[in-house]
């Protein structure tokens, strides 16, 4: 007797997402995704003024300039940008990658797209020689990263401008072979 199984619709959607670099002509879509995803995930933990300050920061030229200096990937579904993730080397240690800009459009949250984007960024960083991934994330993202092997390494704040800052967490995960990892990396 054979049993047929069928992938869940949410897994089918995540599998259909293609990942490729984001080009400058999609930056308005990127800003929209970042602002709406943050508001969707963080509205219970941050004050309305903090949410507004985050959105203002996302709309700033400095934010876009920083994104474009990172390796910025997009998740595309039927030709539409629905997710982003980026990384860059840590300024102080080239063996450490800093994961940034991991956001999924609210309509597509919690169906595996964020995990797919994170894996793509970790793979790109590891391929480039990084052995440790680090992230500064809103406190609302802690369980997401913990469920993917990240460990809490600290707490702090992220300045948003307008004299505002939000509480954030710092997390990290080995992404390369442990034998290749210089333990000095973990100290940073």
Short mmCIF file of N, CA and C in Angstrom, two decimals:
data_model
loop_
_atom_site.label_atom_id
_atom_site.label_comp_id
_atom_site.label_asym_id
_atom_site.label_seq_id
_atom_site.Cartn_x
_atom_site.Cartn_y
_atom_site.Cartn_z
N UNK A 1 0.84 -1.17 0.00
CA UNK A 1 0.00 0.00 0.00
C UNK A 1 0.89 1.24 0.00
N UNK A 2 0.61 2.17 -0.86
CA UNK A 2 1.40 3.39 -0.88
C UNK A 2 0.56 4.55 -0.34
N UNK A 3 1.25 5.39 0.36
CA UNK A 3 0.59 6.57 0.94
C UNK A 3 1.13 7.79 0.20
N UNK A 4 0.23 8.58 -0.28
CA UNK A 4 0.64 9.80 -0.96
C UNK A 4 0.57 10.96 0.02
N UNK A 5 1.62 11.74 0.05
CA UNK A 5 1.61 12.94 0.88
C UNK A 5 1.68 14.15 -0.03
N UNK A 6 1.13 15.19 0.45
CA UNK A 6 1.12 16.42 -0.34
C UNK A 6 1.71 17.54 0.49
N UNK A 7 2.55 18.34 -0.14
CA UNK A 7 3.15 19.48 0.56
C UNK A 7 2.05 20.46 0.94
N UNK A 8 2.21 21.07 2.09
CA UNK A 8 1.22 22.05 2.51
C UNK A 8 1.28 23.27 1.60
N UNK A 9 0.16 23.97 1.45
CA UNK A 9 0.17 25.16 0.58
C UNK A 9 1.23 26.18 1.00
N UNK A 10 1.46 26.34 2.31
CA UNK A 10 2.46 27.33 2.72
C UNK A 10 3.86 26.89 2.31
N UNK A 11 4.16 25.59 2.37
CA UNK A 11 5.46 25.12 1.91
C UNK A 11 5.61 25.30 0.41
N UNK A 12 4.52 25.12 -0.31
CA UNK A 12 4.57 25.31 -1.76
C UNK A 12 4.88 26.76 -2.11
N UNK A 13 4.33 27.68 -1.35
CA UNK A 13 4.61 29.09 -1.60
C UNK A 13 6.09 29.38 -1.33
N UNK A 14 6.59 28.94 -0.18
CA UNK A 14 8.00 29.18 0.15
C UNK A 14 8.91 28.55 -0.90
N UNK A 15 8.58 27.37 -1.37
CA UNK A 15 9.40 26.71 -2.38
C UNK A 15 9.37 27.47 -3.71
N UNK A 16 8.27 28.16 -3.98
CA UNK A 16 8.14 28.89 -5.24
C UNK A 16 8.92 30.21 -5.24
N UNK A 17 9.36 30.66 -4.07
CA UNK A 17 10.10 31.91 -3.99
C UNK A 17 11.49 31.72 -4.58
N UNK A 18 11.88 32.63 -5.46
CA UNK A 18 13.23 32.62 -6.01
C UNK A 18 14.01 33.77 -5.36
N UNK A 19 15.29 33.53 -5.16
CA UNK A 19 16.13 34.52 -4.49
C UNK A 19 17.15 35.04 -5.47
N UNK A 20 17.24 36.36 -5.55
CA UNK A 20 18.21 37.00 -6.43
C UNK A 20 18.52 38.39 -5.89
N UNK A 21 19.61 39.00 -6.36
CA UNK A 21 19.96 40.34 -5.88
C UNK A 21 18.86 41.37 -6.16
N UNK A 22 18.76 42.32 -5.26
CA UNK A 22 17.82 43.44 -5.42
C UNK A 22 18.55 44.56 -6.15
N UNK A 23 17.91 45.12 -7.13
CA UNK A 23 18.46 46.22 -7.90
C UNK A 23 17.90 47.55 -7.39
N UNK A 24 18.60 48.65 -7.65
CA UNK A 24 18.16 49.96 -7.15
C UNK A 24 16.72 50.33 -7.52
N UNK A 25 16.23 49.87 -8.67
CA UNK A 25 14.88 50.26 -9.06
C UNK A 25 13.79 49.59 -8.22
N UNK A 26 14.18 48.72 -7.30
CA UNK A 26 13.21 48.08 -6.40
C UNK A 26 13.27 48.63 -4.98
N UNK A 27 14.00 49.71 -4.77
CA UNK A 27 14.19 50.21 -3.41
C UNK A 27 12.91 50.72 -2.76
N UNK A 28 11.97 51.24 -3.52
CA UNK A 28 10.69 51.63 -2.91
C UNK A 28 9.96 50.41 -2.37
N UNK A 29 10.01 49.30 -3.10
CA UNK A 29 9.41 48.06 -2.61
C UNK A 29 10.12 47.57 -1.35
N UNK A 30 11.44 47.69 -1.33
CA UNK A 30 12.22 47.28 -0.16
C UNK A 30 11.80 48.09 1.05
N UNK A 31 11.72 49.39 0.90
CA UNK A 31 11.31 50.26 2.01
C UNK A 31 9.93 49.89 2.52
N UNK A 32 9.00 49.66 1.60
CA UNK A 32 7.64 49.27 1.98
C UNK A 32 7.65 47.97 2.79
N UNK A 33 8.39 46.98 2.31
CA UNK A 33 8.45 45.70 3.01
C UNK A 33 9.05 45.87 4.39
N UNK A 34 10.14 46.61 4.52
CA UNK A 34 10.78 46.79 5.82
C UNK A 34 9.86 47.51 6.80
N UNK A 35 9.23 48.58 6.36
CA UNK A 35 8.35 49.35 7.25
C UNK A 35 7.13 48.54 7.68
N UNK A 36 6.48 47.87 6.74
CA UNK A 36 5.25 47.14 7.09
C UNK A 36 5.56 45.86 7.87
N UNK A 37 6.64 45.20 7.55
CA UNK A 37 7.00 43.98 8.28
C UNK A 37 7.37 44.31 9.72
N UNK A 38 8.15 45.37 9.91
CA UNK A 38 8.52 45.76 11.27
C UNK A 38 7.29 46.11 12.08
N UNK A 39 6.42 46.90 11.51
CA UNK A 39 5.19 47.30 12.22
C UNK A 39 4.34 46.08 12.54
N UNK A 40 4.23 45.15 11.62
CA UNK A 40 3.42 43.95 11.83
C UNK A 40 3.96 43.10 12.98
N UNK A 41 5.27 42.91 13.01
CA UNK A 41 5.88 42.04 14.01
C UNK A 41 6.14 42.71 15.36
N UNK A 42 6.32 44.02 15.35
CA UNK A 42 6.80 44.70 16.56
C UNK A 42 5.77 45.58 17.25
N UNK A 43 4.58 45.69 16.72
CA UNK A 43 3.61 46.65 17.27
C UNK A 43 3.21 46.38 18.72
N UNK A 44 3.36 45.16 19.18
CA UNK A 44 3.01 44.84 20.58
C UNK A 44 4.14 45.19 21.55
N UNK A 45 5.35 45.36 21.04
CA UNK A 45 6.51 45.57 21.90
C UNK A 45 7.06 46.99 21.90
N UNK A 46 6.72 47.76 20.90
CA UNK A 46 7.26 49.11 20.78
C UNK A 46 6.12 50.12 20.75
N UNK A 47 6.41 51.31 21.24
CA UNK A 47 5.44 52.40 21.28
C UNK A 47 5.17 52.92 19.86
N UNK A 48 4.01 53.50 19.63
CA UNK A 48 3.71 54.05 18.30
C UNK A 48 4.77 55.04 17.81
N UNK A 49 5.34 55.83 18.71
CA UNK A 49 6.38 56.78 18.31
C UNK A 49 7.62 56.05 17.81
N UNK A 50 7.95 54.91 18.43
CA UNK A 50 9.10 54.12 17.99
C UNK A 50 8.85 53.50 16.62
N UNK A 51 7.64 53.02 16.41
CA UNK A 51 7.29 52.46 15.10
C UNK A 51 7.37 53.54 14.02
N UNK A 52 6.88 54.73 14.33
CA UNK A 52 6.95 55.84 13.37
C UNK A 52 8.40 56.24 13.10
N UNK A 53 9.22 56.26 14.15
CA UNK A 53 10.63 56.62 13.97
C UNK A 53 11.35 55.58 13.12
N UNK A 54 11.02 54.30 13.31
CA UNK A 54 11.61 53.25 12.48
C UNK A 54 11.25 53.47 11.01
N UNK A 55 9.98 53.74 10.76
CA UNK A 55 9.54 53.97 9.38
C UNK A 55 10.25 55.18 8.77
N UNK A 56 10.42 56.24 9.54
CA UNK A 56 11.14 57.43 9.04
C UNK A 56 12.58 57.07 8.72
N UNK A 57 13.21 56.25 9.56
CA UNK A 57 14.59 55.82 9.30
C UNK A 57 14.66 55.03 7.99
N UNK A 58 13.71 54.12 7.78
CA UNK A 58 13.68 53.30 6.57
C UNK A 58 13.55 54.18 5.32
N UNK A 59 12.88 55.28 5.43
CA UNK A 59 12.68 56.18 4.29
C UNK A 59 13.85 57.14 4.06
N UNK A 60 14.86 57.08 4.93
CA UNK A 60 15.99 57.99 4.80
C UNK A 60 16.98 57.54 3.73
N UNK A 61 17.70 58.50 3.20
CA UNK A 61 18.74 58.22 2.21
C UNK A 61 19.86 57.38 2.82
N UNK A 62 20.21 57.68 4.07
CA UNK A 62 21.29 56.93 4.73
C UNK A 62 20.95 55.44 4.84
N UNK A 63 19.70 55.13 5.12
CA UNK A 63 19.27 53.73 5.22
C UNK A 63 19.46 53.02 3.87
N UNK A 64 19.00 53.66 2.82
CA UNK A 64 19.13 53.07 1.48
C UNK A 64 20.59 52.93 1.08
N UNK A 65 21.39 53.94 1.39
CA UNK A 65 22.82 53.86 1.06
C UNK A 65 23.46 52.66 1.76
N UNK A 66 23.11 52.44 3.03
CA UNK A 66 23.67 51.30 3.77
C UNK A 66 23.21 49.98 3.16
N UNK A 67 21.93 49.89 2.81
CA UNK A 67 21.42 48.67 2.17
C UNK A 67 22.18 48.36 0.89
N UNK A 68 22.41 49.37 0.09
CA UNK A 68 23.06 49.16 -1.20
C UNK A 68 24.54 48.83 -1.05
N UNK A 69 25.12 49.12 0.12
CA UNK A 69 26.51 48.74 0.34
C UNK A 69 26.61 47.31 0.87
N UNK A 70 25.48 46.75 1.31
CA UNK A 70 25.43 45.35 1.76
C UNK A 70 25.16 44.45 0.54
N UNK A 71 25.28 43.15 0.75
CA UNK A 71 24.82 42.20 -0.25
C UNK A 71 23.34 42.00 0.03
N UNK A 72 22.49 42.61 -0.78
CA UNK A 72 21.04 42.62 -0.56
C UNK A 72 20.36 41.66 -1.52
N UNK A 73 19.70 40.67 -0.97
CA UNK A 73 18.96 39.70 -1.76
C UNK A 73 17.47 39.89 -1.57
N UNK A 74 16.72 39.57 -2.61
CA UNK A 74 15.27 39.63 -2.53
C UNK A 74 14.66 38.27 -2.77
N UNK A 75 13.51 38.06 -2.15
CA UNK A 75 12.70 36.87 -2.39
C UNK A 75 11.56 37.28 -3.31
N UNK A 76 11.46 36.63 -4.44
CA UNK A 76 10.50 37.00 -5.48
C UNK A 76 9.49 35.89 -5.67
N UNK A 77 8.23 36.27 -5.76
CA UNK A 77 7.15 35.33 -6.03
C UNK A 77 6.32 35.89 -7.17
N UNK A 78 6.25 35.16 -8.25
CA UNK A 78 5.52 35.61 -9.45
C UNK A 78 5.93 37.01 -9.87
N UNK A 79 7.23 37.28 -9.82
CA UNK A 79 7.76 38.55 -10.26
C UNK A 79 7.62 39.69 -9.27
N UNK A 80 7.10 39.42 -8.08
CA UNK A 80 6.90 40.46 -7.08
C UNK A 80 7.84 40.26 -5.90
N UNK A 81 8.50 41.33 -5.47
CA UNK A 81 9.39 41.28 -4.32
C UNK A 81 8.56 41.14 -3.05
N UNK A 82 8.82 40.07 -2.26
CA UNK A 82 8.03 39.86 -1.04
C UNK A 82 8.90 39.71 0.21
N UNK A 83 10.22 39.67 0.04
CA UNK A 83 11.11 39.49 1.19
C UNK A 83 12.50 40.01 0.84
N UNK A 84 13.25 40.37 1.89
CA UNK A 84 14.64 40.77 1.69
C UNK A 84 15.51 40.20 2.81
N UNK A 85 16.77 40.11 2.53
CA UNK A 85 17.78 39.78 3.53
C UNK A 85 19.11 40.28 2.98
N UNK A 86 19.97 40.74 3.88
CA UNK A 86 21.26 41.27 3.46
C UNK A 86 22.34 40.85 4.45
N UNK A 87 23.58 40.98 4.01
CA UNK A 87 24.71 40.74 4.91
C UNK A 87 25.89 41.58 4.47
N UNK A 88 26.79 41.77 5.40
CA UNK A 88 28.07 42.43 5.15
C UNK A 88 29.08 41.86 6.13
N UNK A 89 30.34 42.02 5.80
CA UNK A 89 31.40 41.62 6.73
C UNK A 89 31.45 42.60 7.88
N UNK A 90 31.74 42.08 9.05
CA UNK A 90 31.93 42.95 10.21
C UNK A 90 33.15 43.82 9.97
N UNK A 91 33.06 45.08 10.36
CA UNK A 91 34.17 46.00 10.15
C UNK A 91 35.41 45.57 10.92
N UNK A 92 35.21 44.96 12.08
CA UNK A 92 36.33 44.62 12.96
C UNK A 92 36.89 43.23 12.75
N UNK A 93 36.14 42.36 12.05
CA UNK A 93 36.60 40.99 11.87
C UNK A 93 36.02 40.42 10.58
N UNK A 94 36.85 40.18 9.58
CA UNK A 94 36.34 39.70 8.30
C UNK A 94 35.75 38.29 8.34
N UNK A 95 35.96 37.56 9.43
CA UNK A 95 35.37 36.22 9.56
C UNK A 95 33.95 36.23 10.11
N UNK A 96 33.46 37.42 10.40
CA UNK A 96 32.12 37.56 10.97
C UNK A 96 31.22 38.28 9.97
N UNK A 97 30.05 37.72 9.74
CA UNK A 97 29.06 38.39 8.88
C UNK A 97 28.01 39.05 9.76
N UNK A 98 27.55 40.19 9.34
CA UNK A 98 26.45 40.89 10.00
C UNK A 98 25.22 40.74 9.12
N UNK A 99 24.22 40.07 9.63
CA UNK A 99 22.98 39.89 8.89
C UNK A 99 22.10 41.10 9.13
N UNK A 100 21.59 41.65 8.06
CA UNK A 100 20.75 42.84 8.14
C UNK A 100 19.54 42.67 7.24
N UNK A 101 18.56 43.52 7.44
CA UNK A 101 17.44 43.68 6.50
C UNK A 101 16.67 42.40 6.19
N UNK A 102 16.49 41.54 7.19
CA UNK A 102 15.68 40.34 6.99
C UNK A 102 14.24 40.68 7.31
N UNK A 103 13.46 40.87 6.27
CA UNK A 103 12.05 41.24 6.41
C UNK A 103 11.22 40.49 5.37
N UNK A 104 10.01 40.10 5.78
CA UNK A 104 9.07 39.42 4.89
C UNK A 104 7.77 40.21 4.90
N UNK A 105 7.24 40.45 3.74
CA UNK A 105 5.97 41.17 3.62
C UNK A 105 4.92 40.46 4.50
N UNK A 106 4.16 41.21 5.28
CA UNK A 106 3.24 40.60 6.25
C UNK A 106 2.32 39.52 5.69
N UNK A 107 1.83 39.65 4.50
CA UNK A 107 0.95 38.65 3.91
C UNK A 107 1.63 37.28 3.81
N UNK A 108 2.97 37.27 3.75
CA UNK A 108 3.72 36.04 3.54
C UNK A 108 4.52 35.60 4.76
N UNK A 109 4.20 36.15 5.93
CA UNK A 109 4.90 35.77 7.17
C UNK A 109 4.50 34.37 7.60
N UNK A 110 5.43 33.73 8.31
CA UNK A 110 5.20 32.45 8.98
C UNK A 110 4.88 31.27 8.05
N UNK A 111 5.45 31.33 6.85
CA UNK A 111 5.28 30.19 5.94
C UNK A 111 6.61 29.67 5.40
N UNK A 112 7.71 30.09 6.03
CA UNK A 112 9.02 29.55 5.67
C UNK A 112 9.87 30.45 4.79
N UNK A 113 9.36 31.59 4.39
CA UNK A 113 10.12 32.47 3.51
C UNK A 113 11.26 33.13 4.26
N UNK A 114 11.02 33.57 5.49
CA UNK A 114 12.09 34.17 6.29
C UNK A 114 13.23 33.19 6.51
N UNK A 115 12.89 31.94 6.79
CA UNK A 115 13.92 30.90 6.97
C UNK A 115 14.71 30.68 5.68
N UNK A 116 14.01 30.69 4.56
CA UNK A 116 14.68 30.51 3.28
C UNK A 116 15.63 31.67 2.99
N UNK A 117 15.19 32.88 3.29
CA UNK A 117 16.05 34.06 3.08
C UNK A 117 17.27 34.01 4.00
N UNK A 118 17.06 33.65 5.26
CA UNK A 118 18.16 33.56 6.21
C UNK A 118 19.18 32.53 5.76
N UNK A 119 18.73 31.37 5.32
CA UNK A 119 19.64 30.33 4.85
C UNK A 119 20.44 30.82 3.64
N UNK A 120 19.80 31.54 2.74
CA UNK A 120 20.52 32.06 1.56
C UNK A 120 21.63 33.03 1.98
N UNK A 121 21.35 33.88 2.94
CA UNK A 121 22.34 34.85 3.41
C UNK A 121 23.46 34.14 4.17
N UNK A 122 23.12 33.19 5.02
CA UNK A 122 24.15 32.44 5.75
C UNK A 122 25.06 31.70 4.77
N UNK A 123 24.46 31.10 3.76
CA UNK A 123 25.23 30.36 2.76
C UNK A 123 26.17 31.29 1.99
N UNK A 124 25.67 32.45 1.60
CA UNK A 124 26.51 33.42 0.89
C UNK A 124 27.67 33.87 1.76
N UNK A 125 27.40 34.15 3.03
CA UNK A 125 28.46 34.60 3.94
C UNK A 125 29.48 33.49 4.18
N UNK A 126 29.01 32.27 4.39
CA UNK A 126 29.93 31.16 4.62
C UNK A 126 30.78 30.90 3.37
N UNK A 127 30.19 30.98 2.20
CA UNK A 127 30.92 30.80 0.96
C UNK A 127 32.00 31.87 0.79
N UNK A 128 31.74 33.05 1.32
CA UNK A 128 32.70 34.15 1.25
C UNK A 128 33.75 34.07 2.35
N UNK A 129 33.70 33.02 3.18
CA UNK A 129 34.72 32.82 4.20
C UNK A 129 34.33 33.19 5.61
N UNK A 130 33.12 33.65 5.82
CA UNK A 130 32.69 33.98 7.18
C UNK A 130 32.35 32.69 7.93
N UNK A 131 32.67 32.68 9.20
CA UNK A 131 32.42 31.50 10.03
C UNK A 131 31.43 31.76 11.15
N UNK A 132 31.07 33.01 11.33
CA UNK A 132 30.13 33.38 12.38
C UNK A 132 29.16 34.39 11.80
N UNK A 133 27.87 34.14 12.01
CA UNK A 133 26.85 35.11 11.61
C UNK A 133 26.36 35.81 12.86
N UNK A 134 26.23 37.11 12.77
CA UNK A 134 25.70 37.88 13.89
C UNK A 134 24.55 38.74 13.40
N UNK A 135 23.66 39.05 14.30
CA UNK A 135 22.50 39.86 13.94
C UNK A 135 22.13 40.76 15.10
N UNK A 136 21.75 41.98 14.78
CA UNK A 136 21.14 42.91 15.73
C UNK A 136 19.69 42.98 15.30
N UNK A 137 18.79 42.49 16.14
CA UNK A 137 17.40 42.35 15.73
C UNK A 137 16.45 42.93 16.76
N UNK A 138 15.26 43.32 16.33
CA UNK A 138 14.25 43.73 17.28
C UNK A 138 13.95 42.58 18.25
N UNK A 139 13.56 42.92 19.45
CA UNK A 139 13.31 41.86 20.44
C UNK A 139 12.19 40.93 19.99
N UNK A 140 11.32 41.39 19.10
CA UNK A 140 10.24 40.54 18.59
C UNK A 140 10.76 39.39 17.72
N UNK A 141 12.02 39.46 17.28
CA UNK A 141 12.58 38.43 16.40
C UNK A 141 13.41 37.38 17.14
N UNK A 142 13.49 37.47 18.46
CA UNK A 142 14.35 36.56 19.21
C UNK A 142 14.00 35.10 18.97
N UNK A 143 12.74 34.73 19.07
CA UNK A 143 12.39 33.31 18.91
C UNK A 143 12.65 32.83 17.48
N UNK A 144 12.44 33.69 16.49
CA UNK A 144 12.74 33.31 15.11
C UNK A 144 14.19 32.87 14.99
N UNK A 145 15.10 33.70 15.50
CA UNK A 145 16.53 33.37 15.37
C UNK A 145 16.92 32.20 16.27
N UNK A 146 16.38 32.13 17.48
CA UNK A 146 16.69 30.99 18.36
C UNK A 146 16.27 29.68 17.71
N UNK A 147 15.13 29.66 17.06
CA UNK A 147 14.65 28.44 16.40
C UNK A 147 15.50 28.04 15.20
N UNK A 148 16.41 28.90 14.80
CA UNK A 148 17.31 28.61 13.69
C UNK A 148 18.76 28.52 14.13
N UNK A 149 18.95 28.28 15.43
CA UNK A 149 20.28 27.99 15.96
C UNK A 149 21.07 29.17 16.48
N UNK A 150 20.51 30.35 16.52
CA UNK A 150 21.23 31.52 17.03
C UNK A 150 21.14 31.57 18.55
N UNK A 151 22.21 32.07 19.15
CA UNK A 151 22.26 32.23 20.60
C UNK A 151 22.32 33.71 20.95
N UNK A 152 21.62 34.06 22.00
CA UNK A 152 21.63 35.44 22.48
C UNK A 152 23.02 35.78 22.99
N UNK A 153 23.57 36.90 22.52
CA UNK A 153 24.90 37.30 22.98
C UNK A 153 24.89 38.67 23.66
N UNK A 154 23.76 39.34 23.63
CA UNK A 154 23.68 40.63 24.31
C UNK A 154 22.40 41.37 24.00
N UNK A 155 22.26 42.50 24.67
CA UNK A 155 21.12 43.39 24.46
C UNK A 155 21.64 44.80 24.31
N UNK A 156 20.90 45.62 23.62
CA UNK A 156 21.33 47.00 23.44
C UNK A 156 20.21 47.83 22.85
N UNK A 157 20.58 48.90 22.19
CA UNK A 157 19.61 49.77 21.53
C UNK A 157 20.06 50.06 20.11
N UNK A 158 19.11 50.40 19.29
CA UNK A 158 19.39 50.81 17.91
C UNK A 158 18.86 52.22 17.74
N UNK A 159 19.74 53.17 17.44
CA UNK A 159 19.28 54.53 17.21
C UNK A 159 18.45 54.61 15.93
N UNK A 160 17.38 55.36 15.98
CA UNK A 160 16.49 55.51 14.83
C UNK A 160 16.49 56.91 14.25
N UNK A 161 17.10 57.85 14.95
CA UNK A 161 16.98 59.24 14.56
C UNK A 161 15.86 59.89 15.36
N UNK A 162 15.71 61.18 15.20
CA UNK A 162 14.69 61.93 15.93
C UNK A 162 14.85 61.78 17.45
N UNK A 163 16.05 61.43 17.90
CA UNK A 163 16.28 61.22 19.32
C UNK A 163 15.67 59.94 19.86
N UNK A 164 15.25 59.05 18.99
CA UNK A 164 14.60 57.79 19.39
C UNK A 164 15.56 56.62 19.18
N UNK A 165 15.35 55.59 19.99
CA UNK A 165 16.07 54.32 19.85
C UNK A 165 15.13 53.21 20.29
N UNK A 166 15.37 52.02 19.78
CA UNK A 166 14.57 50.87 20.22
C UNK A 166 15.49 49.84 20.86
N UNK A 167 14.92 49.05 21.75
CA UNK A 167 15.66 47.95 22.35
C UNK A 167 15.83 46.84 21.31
N UNK A 168 17.03 46.28 21.27
CA UNK A 168 17.34 45.20 20.34
C UNK A 168 18.11 44.10 21.06
N UNK A 169 18.22 42.98 20.39
CA UNK A 169 19.02 41.86 20.88
C UNK A 169 20.16 41.62 19.90
N UNK A 170 21.25 41.07 20.40
CA UNK A 170 22.37 40.66 19.58
C UNK A 170 22.44 39.14 19.67
N UNK A 171 22.51 38.49 18.52
CA UNK A 171 22.54 37.04 18.47
C UNK A 171 23.63 36.60 17.50
N UNK A 172 24.08 35.35 17.66
CA UNK A 172 25.12 34.85 16.76
C UNK A 172 25.00 33.33 16.60
N UNK A 173 25.62 32.86 15.52
CA UNK A 173 25.56 31.44 15.18
C UNK A 173 26.79 31.09 14.34
N UNK A 174 27.37 29.94 14.61
CA UNK A 174 28.45 29.44 13.76
C UNK A 174 27.85 29.02 12.42
N UNK A 175 28.45 29.45 11.34
CA UNK A 175 27.93 29.07 10.03
C UNK A 175 28.96 28.31 9.21
N UNK A 176 30.18 28.24 9.72
CA UNK A 176 31.23 27.49 9.04
C UNK A 176 31.66 26.34 9.91
N UNK A 177 32.62 25.62 9.45
CA UNK A 177 33.15 24.51 10.22
C UNK A 177 33.77 25.02 11.51
N UNK A 178 33.42 24.40 12.64
CA UNK A 178 33.97 24.83 13.93
C UNK A 178 35.48 24.73 13.95
N UNK A 179 36.03 23.74 13.26
CA UNK A 179 37.47 23.59 13.27
C UNK A 179 38.17 24.74 12.57
N UNK A 180 37.45 25.42 11.65
CA UNK A 180 38.03 26.55 10.95
C UNK A 180 37.87 27.85 11.73
N UNK A 181 37.07 27.83 12.76
CA UNK A 181 36.74 29.06 13.47
C UNK A 181 37.82 29.43 14.47
N UNK A 182 38.37 30.60 14.30
CA UNK A 182 39.31 31.15 15.27
C UNK A 182 38.46 31.66 16.44
N UNK A 183 38.71 31.18 17.62
CA UNK A 183 37.87 31.55 18.75
C UNK A 183 37.93 33.03 19.06
N UNK A 184 38.92 33.74 18.50
CA UNK A 184 38.93 35.21 18.63
C UNK A 184 37.67 35.79 18.02
N UNK A 185 37.16 35.17 16.98
CA UNK A 185 35.97 35.66 16.31
C UNK A 185 34.81 35.76 17.28
N UNK A 186 34.68 34.77 18.14
CA UNK A 186 33.56 34.75 19.08
C UNK A 186 33.65 35.84 20.13
N UNK A 187 34.82 36.36 20.35
CA UNK A 187 34.97 37.40 21.34
C UNK A 187 34.45 38.74 20.84
N UNK A 188 34.32 38.90 19.53
CA UNK A 188 33.87 40.18 18.95
C UNK A 188 32.38 40.28 18.87
#
